[in-house]
Amino acid sequence: MGHYNMKVLQVCKFFPPVFGGIEQVAYDISDGFYSLHSRSIDVLCVDNKSNDSEEKHNYKIFRCGILGVVFSTPISFSFIKKWREIRNNYDVIHLHLPNPLAVIALFLFPTKNRIVIHWHSDIVKQKKLLFLFKPFQTWILKQAARVIVTSPVYGIKSSALQPYQQKLTCIPIGIDENKMPNNVFYESELHKKYAGKKIVFSLGRLVYYKGFEFLVKAAKQLPPDTVILIGGEGELYGKLTTLISELELTDKVILLGGIPYDQLSAYYKLCDVFCLPSIHESEAFGVVQLEAMSFKKPVVSTDIANSGVPWVNKNGYSGVVVEPGNSEALAAGIITVLEKANVLSENAYLRFHTNFTKNKMVESLNQLYSELR
């Protein structure tokens, strides 16, 4: 069978307008295949509403109503029912993991089709869930024809993937550099507001593994003309606000809260360096690094064991990689990058363009699907 008429179904937890890293990848795959190859890659997902719906764009989206969430896992009986109904209408099932609900649906109602697993990360935080779920995880890995990892590091380091090395294919996440809307007016406002300052920008949910407290403390050791802007919302907002005022850094570190999407490009363009201070392997890749690099911004990120983060940002080339959980090292990294910003900026863009575009990701996937004939 020619791979052009191969029918593919992506199975993921959610799908935009519910946004997260995995949802964005799934969207870019379906959208990218249609624009590059006029092929429809349909999607089966849970919706954050309680009712089922079906959408037809250039591809179909089957959205299934949610009952609730247990251990970060959406629960939906209609998802299992819909899977049972459509599972044999496709040649390839492209499964985004972690997603215990989907694996259990496939276990209850197996398919004869080829299964491709997109392994975004191990189940890291939910130890109880992993204990209960492990037999199912082993089962699905055995069933899979191929397992996609987003960085070579992850494939080698992930304990779950050790027995399946021969099935692994590395396809880095790619993004569309022209997707973010320009906002010239807001850009000029920001330039006026921060005139004469060096800007360090950081972005992410304000949660434990993002390591923002180390970035706040690093501000103490940065030159007086340097300002750190942190975008994002989350449970640590209050704690970080208190820390900033205790360290008397209210002029130097600013929590921006959630940044509206139409203002985001203005912050990337404004900054001199982007910082990803994450401290834990829950940060498996760090797509924000790609966003920064696509705007020609050098990156300071951390050398998280078992994570693709330090692979994405190449130390000494597209930026600097420092020890996680170390505010002195972060400050030193930021100072180094500010000094070499010109060269590093060009390199960052080159690295992005060579490895991490949406089209590159789609073409690599197209190649993989065609090998499954």
mmCIF file of C-alpha atoms in Angstrom:
data_model
loop_
_atom_site.group_PDB
_atom_site.id
_atom_site.type_symbol
_atom_site.label_atom_id
_atom_site.label_comp_id
_atom_site.label_asym_id
_atom_site.label_seq_id
_atom_site.Cartn_x
_atom_site.Cartn_y
_atom_site.Cartn_z
ATOM 1 C CA MET A 1 0.000 0.000 0.000
ATOM 2 C CA GLY A 2 1.402 3.446 -0.917
ATOM 3 C CA HIS A 3 1.820 5.540 2.202
ATOM 4 C CA TYR A 4 -0.138 8.397 0.619
ATOM 5 C CA ASN A 5 -3.400 6.537 1.121
ATOM 6 C CA MET A 6 -2.387 5.194 4.499
ATOM 7 C CA LYS A 7 -4.967 6.354 7.048
ATOM 8 C CA VAL A 8 -3.564 7.640 10.336
ATOM 9 C CA LEU A 9 -5.349 8.397 13.607
ATOM 10 C CA GLN A 10 -3.635 10.467 16.299
ATOM 11 C CA VAL A 11 -4.762 9.607 19.827
ATOM 12 C CA CYS A 12 -4.035 12.213 22.501
ATOM 13 C CA LYS A 13 -5.295 13.388 25.894
ATOM 14 C CA PHE A 14 -6.582 16.738 24.676
ATOM 15 C CA PHE A 15 -6.335 18.817 21.505
ATOM 16 C CA PRO A 16 -6.387 22.601 20.909
ATOM 17 C CA PRO A 17 -8.106 24.859 21.924
ATOM 18 C CA VAL A 18 -6.958 22.988 25.072
ATOM 19 C CA PHE A 19 -3.251 23.873 24.909
ATOM 20 C CA GLY A 20 -0.177 22.201 26.319
ATOM 21 C CA GLY A 21 3.099 20.976 24.855
ATOM 22 C CA ILE A 22 1.761 17.628 23.608
ATOM 23 C CA GLU A 23 -1.465 19.186 22.295
ATOM 24 C CA GLN A 24 0.555 21.663 20.247
ATOM 25 C CA VAL A 25 2.654 18.850 18.725
ATOM 26 C CA ALA A 26 -0.487 16.880 17.831
ATOM 27 C CA TYR A 27 -2.049 19.959 16.257
ATOM 28 C CA ASP A 28 1.099 20.741 14.250
ATOM 29 C CA ILE A 29 1.184 17.160 12.925
ATOM 30 C CA SER A 30 -2.413 17.174 11.657
ATOM 31 C CA ASP A 31 -2.159 20.742 10.382
ATOM 32 C CA GLY A 32 1.297 20.216 8.827
ATOM 33 C CA PHE A 33 0.342 17.012 6.994
ATOM 34 C CA TYR A 34 -2.628 18.710 5.444
ATOM 35 C CA SER A 35 -0.689 21.772 4.282
ATOM 36 C CA LEU A 36 2.395 19.852 3.048
ATOM 37 C CA HIS A 37 0.817 16.644 1.717
ATOM 38 C CA SER A 38 -2.975 17.302 1.546
ATOM 39 C CA ARG A 39 -3.413 14.316 3.846
ATOM 40 C CA SER A 40 -5.963 14.111 6.637
ATOM 41 C CA ILE A 41 -4.655 12.792 9.914
ATOM 42 C CA ASP A 42 -7.684 12.456 12.194
ATOM 43 C CA VAL A 43 -7.636 12.953 15.967
ATOM 44 C CA LEU A 44 -9.292 11.153 18.880
ATOM 45 C CA CYS A 45 -9.108 13.037 22.193
ATOM 46 C CA VAL A 46 -10.921 13.905 25.395
ATOM 47 C CA ASP A 47 -12.585 17.314 25.608
ATOM 48 C CA ASN A 48 -12.628 19.470 28.727
ATOM 49 C CA LYS A 49 -16.436 19.599 28.451
ATOM 50 C CA SER A 50 -18.814 16.799 29.395
ATOM 51 C CA ASN A 51 -20.425 16.292 25.968
ATOM 52 C CA ASP A 52 -19.112 14.523 22.857
ATOM 53 C CA SER A 53 -18.609 16.335 19.559
ATOM 54 C CA GLU A 54 -17.159 15.698 16.135
ATOM 55 C CA GLU A 55 -15.465 18.400 14.063
ATOM 56 C CA LYS A 56 -14.549 18.322 10.415
ATOM 57 C CA HIS A 57 -11.777 20.683 9.297
ATOM 58 C CA ASN A 58 -9.200 19.413 6.821
ATOM 59 C CA TYR A 59 -9.265 16.384 9.135
ATOM 60 C CA LYS A 60 -11.738 14.962 11.655
ATOM 61 C CA ILE A 61 -11.504 15.558 15.408
ATOM 62 C CA PHE A 62 -13.470 13.199 17.642
ATOM 63 C CA ARG A 63 -13.816 14.969 21.010
ATOM 64 C CA CYS A 64 -15.132 12.830 23.883
ATOM 65 C CA GLY A 65 -16.771 14.188 27.019
ATOM 66 C CA ILE A 66 -14.820 14.110 30.286
ATOM 67 C CA LEU A 67 -16.146 12.777 33.610
ATOM 68 C CA GLY A 68 -13.270 13.935 35.791
ATOM 69 C CA VAL A 69 -9.520 13.727 36.334
ATOM 70 C CA VAL A 70 -7.693 11.198 38.546
ATOM 71 C CA PHE A 71 -3.860 11.272 38.971
ATOM 72 C CA SER A 72 -3.645 13.918 36.171
ATOM 73 C CA THR A 73 -5.458 11.426 33.901
ATOM 74 C CA PRO A 74 -8.766 12.362 32.237
ATOM 75 C CA ILE A 75 -11.540 9.783 32.704
ATOM 76 C CA SER A 76 -13.983 9.326 29.806
ATOM 77 C CA PHE A 77 -16.115 6.295 28.973
ATOM 78 C CA SER A 78 -17.219 7.789 25.679
ATOM 79 C CA PHE A 79 -13.535 7.939 24.646
ATOM 80 C CA ILE A 80 -13.278 4.153 25.052
ATOM 81 C CA LYS A 81 -16.586 3.693 23.222
ATOM 82 C CA LYS A 82 -15.498 5.936 20.312
ATOM 83 C CA TRP A 83 -12.132 4.129 20.099
ATOM 84 C CA ARG A 84 -13.927 0.783 19.869
ATOM 85 C CA GLU A 85 -16.130 2.142 17.091
ATOM 86 C CA ILE A 86 -13.422 3.724 14.858
ATOM 87 C CA ARG A 87 -10.260 1.758 15.698
ATOM 88 C CA ASN A 88 -10.248 -0.412 12.573
ATOM 89 C CA ASN A 89 -10.866 2.446 10.114
ATOM 90 C CA TYR A 90 -7.152 3.347 10.139
ATOM 91 C CA ASP A 91 -3.837 1.756 9.140
ATOM 92 C CA VAL A 92 -1.643 3.503 11.702
ATOM 93 C CA ILE A 93 -2.501 4.576 15.249
ATOM 94 C CA HIS A 94 -0.214 7.403 16.394
ATOM 95 C CA LEU A 95 -0.442 7.392 20.177
ATOM 96 C CA HIS A 96 0.864 10.311 22.282
ATOM 97 C CA LEU A 97 2.043 9.181 25.729
ATOM 98 C CA PRO A 98 1.805 9.511 28.713
ATOM 99 C CA ASN A 99 -1.939 8.884 28.448
ATOM 100 C CA PRO A 100 -3.145 5.941 30.588
ATOM 101 C CA LEU A 101 -6.768 6.259 29.403
ATOM 102 C CA ALA A 102 -5.767 5.668 25.765
ATOM 103 C CA VAL A 103 -3.541 2.707 26.624
ATOM 104 C CA ILE A 104 -6.354 1.072 28.599
ATOM 105 C CA ALA A 105 -8.776 1.677 25.680
ATOM 106 C CA LEU A 106 -6.314 -0.077 23.331
ATOM 107 C CA PHE A 107 -5.870 -2.909 25.835
ATOM 108 C CA LEU A 108 -9.645 -3.478 26.150
ATOM 109 C CA PHE A 109 -10.241 -3.216 22.399
ATOM 110 C CA PRO A 110 -7.044 -4.128 20.532
ATOM 111 C CA THR A 111 -6.424 -3.212 16.915
ATOM 112 C CA LYS A 112 -4.622 -5.080 14.131
ATOM 113 C CA ASN A 113 -3.154 -1.805 12.865
ATOM 114 C CA ARG A 114 0.419 -0.611 13.275
ATOM 115 C CA ILE A 115 0.904 1.395 16.465
ATOM 116 C CA VAL A 116 3.382 4.267 16.642
ATOM 117 C CA ILE A 117 4.045 5.609 20.128
ATOM 118 C CA HIS A 118 5.126 9.245 20.540
ATOM 119 C CA TRP A 119 6.952 9.082 23.885
ATOM 120 C CA HIS A 120 6.915 12.631 25.267
ATOM 121 C CA SER A 121 7.997 11.678 28.767
ATOM 122 C CA ASP A 122 8.064 8.928 31.367
ATOM 123 C CA ILE A 123 5.416 9.072 34.083
ATOM 124 C CA VAL A 124 7.616 10.897 36.580
ATOM 125 C CA LYS A 125 5.533 12.463 39.331
ATOM 126 C CA GLN A 126 2.598 10.053 39.699
ATOM 127 C CA LYS A 127 4.372 7.133 41.410
ATOM 128 C CA LYS A 128 1.133 5.405 42.499
ATOM 129 C CA LEU A 129 -0.293 5.690 39.020
ATOM 130 C CA LEU A 130 2.875 4.220 37.513
ATOM 131 C CA PHE A 131 2.777 1.268 39.924
ATOM 132 C CA LEU A 132 -0.786 0.386 38.867
ATOM 133 C CA PHE A 133 -0.234 1.228 35.221
ATOM 134 C CA LYS A 134 3.148 -0.397 34.563
ATOM 135 C CA PRO A 135 1.842 -3.735 33.172
ATOM 136 C CA PHE A 136 -0.275 -1.816 30.617
ATOM 137 C CA GLN A 137 2.702 0.375 29.702
ATOM 138 C CA THR A 138 4.850 -2.718 29.088
ATOM 139 C CA TRP A 139 2.063 -4.248 27.008
ATOM 140 C CA ILE A 140 1.704 -1.196 24.724
ATOM 141 C CA LEU A 141 5.478 -0.862 24.241
ATOM 142 C CA LYS A 142 5.584 -4.499 23.110
ATOM 143 C CA GLN A 143 2.698 -3.884 20.680
ATOM 144 C CA ALA A 144 4.263 -0.799 19.114
ATOM 145 C CA ALA A 145 5.925 -0.965 15.706
ATOM 146 C CA ARG A 146 7.965 2.171 16.431
ATOM 147 C CA VAL A 147 8.546 4.477 19.394
ATOM 148 C CA ILE A 148 9.290 8.147 18.688
ATOM 149 C CA VAL A 149 11.466 10.015 21.184
ATOM 150 C CA THR A 150 11.887 13.792 20.987
ATOM 151 C CA SER A 151 15.622 13.752 21.824
ATOM 152 C CA PRO A 152 18.342 11.074 21.594
ATOM 153 C CA VAL A 153 19.075 11.568 25.308
ATOM 154 C CA TYR A 154 15.544 10.582 26.303
ATOM 155 C CA GLY A 155 15.668 7.346 24.362
ATOM 156 C CA ILE A 156 18.895 6.286 26.039
ATOM 157 C CA LYS A 157 18.069 7.455 29.571
ATOM 158 C CA SER A 158 14.398 6.521 29.970
ATOM 159 C CA SER A 159 14.165 3.409 32.170
ATOM 160 C CA ALA A 160 10.847 2.389 30.587
ATOM 161 C CA LEU A 161 12.357 2.386 27.081
ATOM 162 C CA GLN A 162 15.501 0.350 27.841
ATOM 163 C CA PRO A 163 14.203 -2.965 26.401
ATOM 164 C CA TYR A 164 12.905 -1.307 23.201
ATOM 165 C CA GLN A 165 16.003 0.472 21.862
ATOM 166 C CA GLN A 166 15.646 -1.170 18.434
ATOM 167 C CA LYS A 167 12.167 0.389 18.006
ATOM 168 C CA LEU A 168 13.277 3.954 18.745
ATOM 169 C CA THR A 169 13.315 6.795 16.221
ATOM 170 C CA CYS A 170 14.323 10.322 17.215
ATOM 171 C CA ILE A 171 12.034 13.016 15.794
ATOM 172 C CA PRO A 172 12.587 16.334 17.587
ATOM 173 C CA ILE A 173 9.595 18.561 18.258
ATOM 174 C CA GLY A 174 9.333 21.257 15.593
ATOM 175 C CA ILE A 175 7.484 24.564 15.715
ATOM 176 C CA ASP A 176 6.170 27.023 13.153
ATOM 177 C CA GLU A 177 8.273 30.163 13.477
ATOM 178 C CA ASN A 178 5.660 32.331 11.753
ATOM 179 C CA LYS A 179 2.791 31.353 13.995
ATOM 180 C CA MET A 180 2.961 34.031 16.685
ATOM 181 C CA PRO A 181 1.226 37.245 15.704
ATOM 182 C CA ASN A 182 3.392 40.381 15.549
ATOM 183 C CA ASN A 183 2.386 43.212 17.849
ATOM 184 C CA VAL A 184 4.378 46.248 16.780
ATOM 185 C CA PHE A 185 2.505 48.661 19.049
ATOM 186 C CA TYR A 186 3.044 46.524 22.164
ATOM 187 C CA GLU A 187 6.699 45.987 21.213
ATOM 188 C CA SER A 188 7.375 49.722 21.117
ATOM 189 C CA GLU A 189 5.575 50.147 24.469
ATOM 190 C CA LEU A 190 7.881 47.527 26.028
ATOM 191 C CA HIS A 191 10.990 49.097 24.481
ATOM 192 C CA LYS A 192 10.064 52.445 26.041
ATOM 193 C CA LYS A 193 9.277 50.870 29.397
ATOM 194 C CA TYR A 194 12.586 48.963 29.622
ATOM 195 C CA ALA A 195 14.841 51.411 27.741
ATOM 196 C CA GLY A 196 18.510 50.995 28.683
ATOM 197 C CA LYS A 197 17.931 47.630 30.400
ATOM 198 C CA LYS A 198 19.232 44.179 29.565
ATOM 199 C CA ILE A 199 16.247 41.825 29.585
ATOM 200 C CA VAL A 200 16.202 38.192 30.713
ATOM 201 C CA PHE A 201 12.883 36.581 29.752
ATOM 202 C CA SER A 202 11.491 33.346 31.178
ATOM 203 C CA LEU A 203 8.157 31.678 30.593
ATOM 204 C CA GLY A 204 6.319 28.709 32.091
ATOM 205 C CA ARG A 205 3.814 27.551 34.660
ATOM 206 C CA LEU A 206 4.811 28.644 38.148
ATOM 207 C CA VAL A 207 5.223 25.110 39.505
ATOM 208 C CA TYR A 208 7.928 23.316 41.477
ATOM 209 C CA TYR A 209 9.898 21.711 38.652
ATOM 210 C CA LYS A 210 10.350 24.966 36.704
ATOM 211 C CA GLY A 211 12.935 26.208 39.251
ATOM 212 C CA PHE A 212 11.865 29.858 39.157
ATOM 213 C CA GLU A 213 13.027 30.529 42.727
ATOM 214 C CA PHE A 214 16.620 29.934 41.551
ATOM 215 C CA LEU A 215 16.181 32.481 38.778
ATOM 216 C CA VAL A 216 14.795 35.009 41.282
ATOM 217 C CA LYS A 217 17.816 34.465 43.569
ATOM 218 C CA ALA A 218 20.178 34.736 40.580
ATOM 219 C CA ALA A 219 18.980 38.336 40.079
ATOM 220 C CA LYS A 220 20.945 39.314 43.212
ATOM 221 C CA GLN A 221 24.194 38.661 41.299
ATOM 222 C CA LEU A 222 23.259 40.294 38.006
ATOM 223 C CA PRO A 223 24.406 43.811 37.006
ATOM 224 C CA PRO A 224 22.069 46.660 38.076
ATOM 225 C CA ASP A 225 20.873 47.313 34.507
ATOM 226 C CA THR A 226 19.510 43.743 34.137
ATOM 227 C CA VAL A 227 15.803 42.985 34.561
ATOM 228 C CA ILE A 228 14.230 39.509 34.729
ATOM 229 C CA LEU A 229 10.707 39.157 33.331
ATOM 230 C CA ILE A 230 8.860 35.928 34.208
ATOM 231 C CA GLY A 231 5.647 35.108 32.329
ATOM 232 C CA GLY A 232 3.167 32.489 33.512
ATOM 233 C CA GLU A 233 0.605 31.606 36.147
ATOM 234 C CA GLY A 234 0.561 28.849 38.744
ATOM 235 C CA GLU A 235 0.432 27.782 42.369
ATOM 236 C CA LEU A 236 3.795 29.363 43.300
ATOM 237 C CA TYR A 237 2.833 32.915 42.302
ATOM 238 C CA GLY A 238 2.350 33.982 45.940
ATOM 239 C CA LYS A 239 5.565 32.345 47.171
ATOM 240 C CA LEU A 240 7.636 33.895 44.388
ATOM 241 C CA THR A 241 6.120 37.344 45.031
ATOM 242 C CA THR A 242 7.099 37.059 48.710
ATOM 243 C CA LEU A 243 10.621 35.898 47.816
ATOM 244 C CA ILE A 244 11.091 38.851 45.444
ATOM 245 C CA SER A 245 10.114 41.379 48.090
ATOM 246 C CA GLU A 246 12.145 39.661 50.857
ATOM 247 C CA LEU A 247 15.262 39.857 48.662
ATOM 248 C CA GLU A 248 14.409 43.481 47.771
ATOM 249 C CA LEU A 249 14.295 42.691 44.057
ATOM 250 C CA THR A 250 10.978 44.324 43.129
ATOM 251 C CA ASP A 251 12.700 46.544 40.509
ATOM 252 C CA LYS A 252 14.769 43.707 39.126
ATOM 253 C CA VAL A 253 12.394 40.726 38.892
ATOM 254 C CA ILE A 254 8.872 41.189 37.539
ATOM 255 C CA LEU A 255 6.200 38.500 37.501
ATOM 256 C CA LEU A 256 4.075 39.239 34.442
ATOM 257 C CA GLY A 257 1.317 36.693 35.142
ATOM 258 C CA GLY A 258 -0.233 34.992 32.124
ATOM 259 C CA ILE A 259 0.848 36.703 28.882
ATOM 260 C CA PRO A 260 -1.898 37.055 26.242
ATOM 261 C CA TYR A 261 -0.889 35.123 23.127
ATOM 262 C CA ASP A 262 -0.957 38.225 20.928
ATOM 263 C CA GLN A 263 1.659 39.883 23.193
ATOM 264 C CA LEU A 264 4.063 36.946 23.469
ATOM 265 C CA SER A 265 6.220 37.716 20.422
ATOM 266 C CA ALA A 266 6.870 41.208 21.803
ATOM 267 C CA TYR A 267 8.564 39.725 24.886
ATOM 268 C CA TYR A 268 10.677 37.320 22.834
ATOM 269 C CA LYS A 269 11.783 40.218 20.614
ATOM 270 C CA LEU A 270 12.472 42.486 23.599
ATOM 271 C CA CYS A 271 14.713 40.104 25.531
ATOM 272 C CA ASP A 272 18.489 39.746 25.229
ATOM 273 C CA VAL A 273 18.509 36.228 26.625
ATOM 274 C CA PHE A 274 15.898 33.570 27.362
ATOM 275 C CA CYS A 275 16.243 31.499 30.539
ATOM 276 C CA LEU A 276 14.729 28.069 31.287
ATOM 277 C CA PRO A 277 15.704 27.359 34.932
ATOM 278 C CA SER A 278 13.919 23.975 35.288
ATOM 279 C CA ILE A 279 15.299 21.551 37.880
ATOM 280 C CA HIS A 280 13.547 18.241 37.263
ATOM 281 C CA GLU A 281 13.152 15.731 34.445
ATOM 282 C CA SER A 282 9.420 16.507 34.294
ATOM 283 C CA GLU A 283 10.813 19.107 31.872
ATOM 284 C CA ALA A 284 11.537 16.591 29.125
ATOM 285 C CA PHE A 285 12.269 18.929 26.200
ATOM 286 C CA GLY A 286 11.465 22.605 26.823
ATOM 287 C CA VAL A 287 9.658 23.829 23.699
ATOM 288 C CA VAL A 288 9.985 27.438 24.931
ATOM 289 C CA GLN A 289 13.694 27.129 24.072
ATOM 290 C CA LEU A 290 12.697 26.589 20.431
ATOM 291 C CA GLU A 291 10.427 29.623 20.521
ATOM 292 C CA ALA A 292 13.285 31.768 21.833
ATOM 293 C CA MET A 293 15.750 30.374 19.269
ATOM 294 C CA SER A 294 13.275 31.037 16.439
ATOM 295 C CA PHE A 295 13.439 34.724 17.490
ATOM 296 C CA LYS A 296 17.280 34.588 17.366
ATOM 297 C CA LYS A 297 17.580 34.638 21.154
ATOM 298 C CA PRO A 298 20.352 32.759 22.966
ATOM 299 C CA VAL A 299 19.264 30.496 25.819
ATOM 300 C CA VAL A 300 20.438 29.745 29.346
ATOM 301 C CA SER A 301 19.058 26.365 30.399
ATOM 302 C CA THR A 302 19.946 23.591 32.823
ATOM 303 C CA ASP A 303 21.712 20.261 32.571
ATOM 304 C CA ILE A 304 18.792 18.131 33.775
ATOM 305 C CA ALA A 305 19.745 14.448 33.938
ATOM 306 C CA ASN A 306 17.547 12.173 31.770
ATOM 307 C CA SER A 307 16.029 15.130 29.882
ATOM 308 C CA GLY A 308 16.329 16.502 26.360
ATOM 309 C CA VAL A 309 16.591 20.117 27.624
ATOM 310 C CA PRO A 310 20.422 20.387 27.463
ATOM 311 C CA TRP A 311 20.418 18.688 24.052
ATOM 312 C CA VAL A 312 18.036 21.253 22.548
ATOM 313 C CA ASN A 313 20.179 24.168 23.752
ATOM 314 C CA LYS A 314 23.735 23.303 22.721
ATOM 315 C CA ASN A 315 26.160 24.498 25.383
ATOM 316 C CA GLY A 316 28.571 27.159 24.095
ATOM 317 C CA TYR A 317 26.801 27.277 20.715
ATOM 318 C CA SER A 318 23.163 28.396 21.041
ATOM 319 C CA GLY A 319 23.589 29.495 24.644
ATOM 320 C CA VAL A 320 24.870 28.157 27.934
ATOM 321 C CA VAL A 321 23.835 25.079 29.930
ATOM 322 C CA VAL A 322 24.354 25.240 33.713
ATOM 323 C CA GLU A 323 23.848 23.026 36.741
ATOM 324 C CA PRO A 324 20.174 22.843 37.800
ATOM 325 C CA GLY A 325 19.067 24.295 41.147
ATOM 326 C CA ASN A 326 22.062 26.627 41.372
ATOM 327 C CA SER A 327 21.369 30.371 41.325
ATOM 328 C CA GLU A 328 25.093 31.313 41.160
ATOM 329 C CA ALA A 329 25.508 29.147 38.053
ATOM 330 C CA LEU A 330 22.386 30.691 36.472
ATOM 331 C CA ALA A 331 23.668 34.211 37.101
ATOM 332 C CA ALA A 332 27.113 33.345 35.663
ATOM 333 C CA GLY A 333 25.442 31.748 32.611
ATOM 334 C CA ILE A 334 23.290 34.816 31.993
ATOM 335 C CA ILE A 335 26.322 37.146 32.258
ATOM 336 C CA THR A 336 28.315 34.964 29.817
ATOM 337 C CA VAL A 337 25.472 34.919 27.301
ATOM 338 C CA LEU A 338 24.944 38.682 27.521
ATOM 339 C CA GLU A 339 28.639 39.182 26.720
ATOM 340 C CA LYS A 340 28.551 36.873 23.666
ATOM 341 C CA ALA A 341 24.991 37.606 22.588
ATOM 342 C CA ASN A 342 25.768 38.461 18.941
ATOM 343 C CA VAL A 343 27.429 35.177 17.999
ATOM 344 C CA LEU A 344 25.138 33.036 20.151
ATOM 345 C CA SER A 345 21.994 34.667 18.680
ATOM 346 C CA GLU A 346 22.971 33.718 15.128
ATOM 347 C CA ASN A 347 23.873 30.191 16.225
ATOM 348 C CA ALA A 348 20.601 29.801 18.134
ATOM 349 C CA TYR A 349 18.592 30.652 15.015
ATOM 350 C CA LEU A 350 20.718 28.353 12.870
ATOM 351 C CA ARG A 351 20.240 25.459 15.317
ATOM 352 C CA PHE A 352 16.488 26.060 15.339
ATOM 353 C CA HIS A 353 16.265 26.215 11.570
ATOM 354 C CA THR A 354 18.348 23.091 10.996
ATOM 355 C CA ASN A 355 16.628 20.836 13.555
ATOM 356 C CA PHE A 356 13.426 22.138 15.023
ATOM 357 C CA THR A 357 10.964 23.426 12.408
ATOM 358 C CA LYS A 358 7.413 22.134 12.083
ATOM 359 C CA ASN A 359 8.048 21.110 8.436
ATOM 360 C CA LYS A 360 11.118 19.126 9.452
ATOM 361 C CA MET A 361 9.056 17.234 12.063
ATOM 362 C CA VAL A 362 6.270 16.489 9.549
ATOM 363 C CA GLU A 363 8.717 15.262 6.879
ATOM 364 C CA SER A 364 10.457 12.955 9.372
ATOM 365 C CA LEU A 365 7.072 11.530 10.381
ATOM 366 C CA ASN A 366 6.061 11.070 6.759
ATOM 367 C CA GLN A 367 9.239 9.063 6.266
ATOM 368 C CA LEU A 368 8.470 6.935 9.333
ATOM 369 C CA TYR A 369 4.896 6.202 8.217
ATOM 370 C CA SER A 370 6.129 5.156 4.771
ATOM 371 C CA GLU A 371 8.566 2.693 6.376
ATOM 372 C CA LEU A 372 5.617 0.982 8.096
ATOM 373 C CA ARG A 373 4.048 -0.208 4.863
#
